[in-house]
Amino acid sequence: MEIAKILEGEVKRRENIVVSLETSAVGIFHNGNEKLVLGVRKNREPVEFRGRAVIVATGAMEKMIPFENNDLPGIYGAGAIQTLMNTYGVKPGERVLIVGAGNVGLILAYQLVQAGVEVEAIVEAMPKIGGYFVHAAKVRRLGVPILTRHTILRAEGGETVERAVVAELDDNWKPIPGTEKVFNVDVIALAVGLRPSIELLQQAGCQIKFIRELGGHVAVRDGWMETTVRGIFVAGDSAGIEEATTAMLEGKIAGIAAALRLGIADESWVKEIENAQRDLEEFRSGPFGRRVAEGIRKLLEGAGNA
Ligand SMILES: Cc1cc2nc3c(=O)[nH]c(=O)nc-3n(C[C@H](O)[C@H](O)[C@H](O)COP(=O)(O)OP(=O)(O)OC[C@H]3O[C@@H](n4cnc5c(N)ncnc54)[C@H](O)[C@@H]3O)c2cc1C
């Protein structure tokens, strides 16, 4: 939260940066004059921004999973629960079942317990916990069971969630009859991963590839975060699912690269890009980052301007 405030302060100090809140980008177009046109919707009005570079940093969307009654009120994505608690100070409910034992599911469990909410269990379809051991150990110490090789079968309730039914999975990922367990919960939290928000990039004609390690479909881009459409850059989760540190480093690379492309930064800034690239490499050398690094390697194989 402090980092966000520092970055916001830096943006505000520069008078030539216009921050337009409650404004949705809806499309990127070419006007045939080397200029890109960004169509946005501001206060319901369509507005155009024109420029020679656009950086898309639209983040990610939470994945949902199909199960019976998954539209009952009380079923949330993990991000929605974090927003309720961290931004608005609102408890989502009294008793929660979490689906997904990656870092997000584990940290969410910890935060919910801190907020005085009972976490009945975390269920995880994989045979082992996906998140860091240290987070899993902390959650288990608080008495929250983590059931691996389990999934949610259905939510039950009248107007809202009253129960969650889970079951164990066999080697073919099929629920094993007779292993059903019922949890009396009023909230089911889905922490089953994210996918990059690439709609603008796809619409603008950037080459898209499916890279499992990066969270699904992503835009092909080079080491300077430029996509296959000249002048369109990408950074952060929209470039591949990772975390805040790498999002900031990628943002730095894309920002400097765009400024170099426009000729408003001199060549000495290339060093800054190289430093950020080195930091990214170091960050991705751990056991979790290695998977991302492999995804990026696959992605860079397809890089090159259109
Ligand atoms: C539940 C949860 C917990 C997490 N916990 C951690 C953690 O503890 N530590 C960590 O390092 N990372 C964590 N992450 C990951 C981290 O939040 C992301 O990696 C990081 O926020 C990515 O930054 P970003 O700027 O790319 O995207 P975001 O932070 O998602 O920002 C994207 C922004 O773009 C806006 N936007 C999207 N589309 C448009 C559009 N068309 N027009 C205008 N604006 C648009 C969105 O409203 C949003 O404000 C967590 C993620 C989740 C979901």
Short mmCIF file of C-alpha atoms in Angstrom, two decimals, residues 146-304:
data_model
loop_
_atom_site.label_atom_id
_atom_site.label_comp_id
_atom_site.label_asym_id
_atom_site.label_seq_id
_atom_site.Cartn_x
_atom_site.Cartn_y
_atom_site.Cartn_z
CA ILE A 146 -5.83 -28.01 3.75
CA LEU A 147 -7.40 -30.88 1.81
CA THR A 148 -5.35 -31.74 -1.27
CA ARG A 149 -6.85 -33.87 -4.07
CA HIS A 150 -10.27 -32.41 -3.19
CA THR A 151 -12.61 -30.21 -5.16
CA ILE A 152 -15.94 -28.49 -4.68
CA LEU A 153 -18.96 -30.38 -6.04
CA ARG A 154 -21.73 -27.89 -5.33
CA ALA A 155 -22.95 -24.99 -3.29
CA GLU A 156 -26.21 -25.40 -1.43
CA GLY A 157 -28.63 -22.85 -0.04
CA GLY A 158 -31.86 -20.96 -0.70
CA GLU A 159 -31.19 -17.29 -1.39
CA THR A 160 -27.49 -17.38 -0.50
CA VAL A 161 -24.76 -19.93 0.20
CA GLU A 162 -25.48 -22.07 3.28
CA ARG A 163 -23.30 -25.12 2.60
CA ALA A 164 -20.46 -26.31 0.39
CA VAL A 165 -20.11 -29.96 -0.62
CA VAL A 166 -16.60 -31.17 -1.50
CA ALA A 167 -15.22 -34.57 -2.49
CA GLU A 168 -11.90 -36.33 -2.94
CA LEU A 169 -10.57 -36.84 -6.48
CA ASP A 170 -9.16 -40.03 -7.99
CA ASP A 171 -6.14 -40.26 -10.30
CA ASN A 172 -8.37 -39.27 -13.24
CA TRP A 173 -9.60 -36.13 -11.42
CA LYS A 174 -13.04 -37.72 -10.92
CA PRO A 175 -14.83 -37.28 -7.56
CA ILE A 176 -14.71 -40.52 -5.55
CA PRO A 177 -18.28 -41.53 -4.53
CA GLY A 178 -18.75 -41.70 -0.77
CA THR A 179 -15.99 -39.18 0.04
CA GLU A 180 -18.30 -36.14 0.11
CA LYS A 181 -17.88 -33.72 3.01
CA VAL A 182 -20.28 -30.92 3.86
CA PHE A 183 -19.11 -27.57 5.26
CA ASN A 184 -21.61 -25.17 6.79
CA VAL A 185 -20.37 -21.93 5.28
CA ASP A 186 -21.90 -18.69 4.09
CA VAL A 187 -19.00 -17.81 1.76
CA ILE A 188 -17.13 -19.80 -0.87
CA ALA A 189 -13.92 -18.11 -2.02
CA LEU A 190 -12.47 -19.13 -5.37
CA ALA A 191 -8.70 -18.72 -5.51
CA VAL A 192 -8.13 -20.78 -8.64
CA GLY A 193 -5.83 -18.53 -10.61
CA LEU A 194 -5.88 -15.54 -12.89
CA ARG A 195 -5.76 -14.96 -16.60
CA PRO A 196 -4.16 -11.94 -18.29
CA SER A 197 -6.56 -9.23 -19.56
CA ILE A 198 -5.48 -9.10 -23.18
CA GLU A 199 -8.68 -7.91 -24.88
CA LEU A 200 -7.26 -4.51 -25.95
CA LEU A 201 -4.07 -6.12 -27.27
CA GLN A 202 -5.99 -8.75 -29.20
CA GLN A 203 -8.36 -6.17 -30.66
CA ALA A 204 -5.38 -4.01 -31.72
CA GLY A 205 -4.02 -6.91 -33.77
CA CYS A 206 -1.09 -7.96 -31.53
CA GLN A 207 -0.01 -11.56 -32.03
CA ILE A 208 -1.38 -13.71 -29.21
CA LYS A 209 -0.01 -17.04 -27.99
CA PHE A 210 -1.25 -19.54 -25.43
CA ILE A 211 1.47 -19.95 -22.79
CA ARG A 212 0.28 -22.04 -19.87
CA GLU A 213 3.13 -20.84 -17.61
CA LEU A 214 2.01 -17.21 -18.01
CA GLY A 215 -1.65 -17.86 -17.21
CA GLY A 216 -3.11 -18.49 -20.68
CA HIS A 217 -3.34 -16.24 -23.73
CA VAL A 218 -0.72 -13.46 -23.79
CA ALA A 219 0.62 -11.02 -26.37
CA VAL A 220 3.91 -11.95 -28.00
CA ARG A 221 6.42 -9.25 -27.05
CA ASP A 222 10.16 -8.65 -27.03
CA GLY A 223 12.57 -8.04 -24.15
CA TRP A 224 11.57 -4.34 -24.14
CA MET A 225 7.90 -5.30 -23.65
CA GLU A 226 6.93 -4.17 -27.17
CA THR A 227 4.27 -6.33 -28.81
CA THR A 228 4.22 -7.35 -32.46
CA VAL A 229 2.40 -4.08 -33.24
CA ARG A 230 4.95 -1.27 -33.26
CA GLY A 231 4.30 1.27 -30.52
CA ILE A 232 2.06 -0.99 -28.41
CA PHE A 233 3.76 -2.15 -25.22
CA VAL A 234 2.51 -4.40 -22.42
CA ALA A 235 3.46 -4.71 -18.75
CA GLY A 236 2.42 -6.42 -15.54
CA ASP A 237 -0.19 -9.13 -15.19
CA SER A 238 -1.60 -8.39 -18.66
CA ALA A 239 1.80 -9.58 -19.98
CA GLY A 240 1.70 -12.77 -17.86
CA ILE A 241 0.53 -13.59 -14.34
CA GLU A 242 3.20 -12.86 -11.74
CA GLU A 243 3.28 -10.43 -8.84
CA ALA A 244 3.56 -6.80 -7.91
CA THR A 245 7.39 -6.56 -7.95
CA THR A 246 7.72 -7.95 -11.45
CA ALA A 247 4.76 -5.84 -12.64
CA MET A 248 6.60 -2.70 -11.52
CA LEU A 249 9.86 -3.76 -13.17
CA GLU A 250 8.07 -4.54 -16.42
CA GLY A 251 6.27 -1.21 -16.21
CA LYS A 252 9.64 0.52 -15.87
CA ILE A 253 11.01 -1.31 -18.92
CA ALA A 254 7.92 -0.58 -21.04
CA GLY A 255 7.87 3.08 -19.99
CA ILE A 256 11.53 3.71 -20.81
CA ALA A 257 11.29 1.69 -24.03
CA ALA A 258 8.27 3.73 -25.17
CA ALA A 259 10.12 6.98 -24.37
CA LEU A 260 13.15 5.75 -26.34
CA ARG A 261 10.90 4.75 -29.23
CA LEU A 262 9.44 8.29 -29.27
CA GLY A 263 12.89 9.87 -29.12
CA ILE A 264 12.17 11.69 -25.86
CA ALA A 265 14.71 9.68 -23.84
CA ASP A 266 18.39 9.48 -24.71
CA GLU A 267 20.36 6.28 -25.15
CA SER A 268 21.74 6.41 -21.59
CA TRP A 269 18.34 5.11 -20.45
CA VAL A 270 19.03 1.76 -22.15
CA LYS A 271 21.17 0.99 -19.08
CA GLU A 272 18.08 1.39 -16.88
CA ILE A 273 16.24 -1.16 -19.02
CA GLU A 274 19.17 -3.55 -18.70
CA ASN A 275 19.24 -3.10 -14.91
CA ALA A 276 15.50 -3.82 -14.67
CA GLN A 277 15.93 -6.87 -16.91
CA ARG A 278 18.67 -8.14 -14.60
CA ASP A 279 16.44 -7.61 -11.56
CA LEU A 280 13.64 -9.52 -13.28
CA GLU A 281 15.97 -12.39 -14.09
CA GLU A 282 17.12 -12.58 -10.49
CA PHE A 283 13.55 -12.42 -9.23
CA ARG A 284 12.54 -15.26 -11.54
CA SER A 285 15.41 -17.55 -10.57
CA GLY A 286 13.51 -18.98 -7.57
CA PRO A 287 11.38 -22.15 -7.74
CA PHE A 288 8.16 -20.23 -8.60
CA GLY A 289 9.79 -17.73 -10.94
CA ARG A 290 11.44 -20.47 -12.97
CA ARG A 291 8.05 -21.51 -14.38
CA VAL A 292 7.40 -17.92 -15.48
CA ALA A 293 10.91 -17.68 -16.94
CA GLU A 294 10.19 -20.80 -19.00
CA GLY A 295 6.93 -19.22 -20.24
CA ILE A 296 8.76 -16.04 -21.23
CA ARG A 297 11.38 -18.06 -23.05
CA LYS A 298 8.61 -19.68 -25.12
CA LEU A 299 7.05 -16.27 -25.74
CA LEU A 300 10.27 -14.57 -26.84
CA GLU A 301 10.75 -17.30 -29.44
CA GLY A 302 7.85 -15.65 -31.30
CA ALA A 303 8.93 -12.02 -30.80
CA GLY A 304 9.56 -9.58 -33.64
#
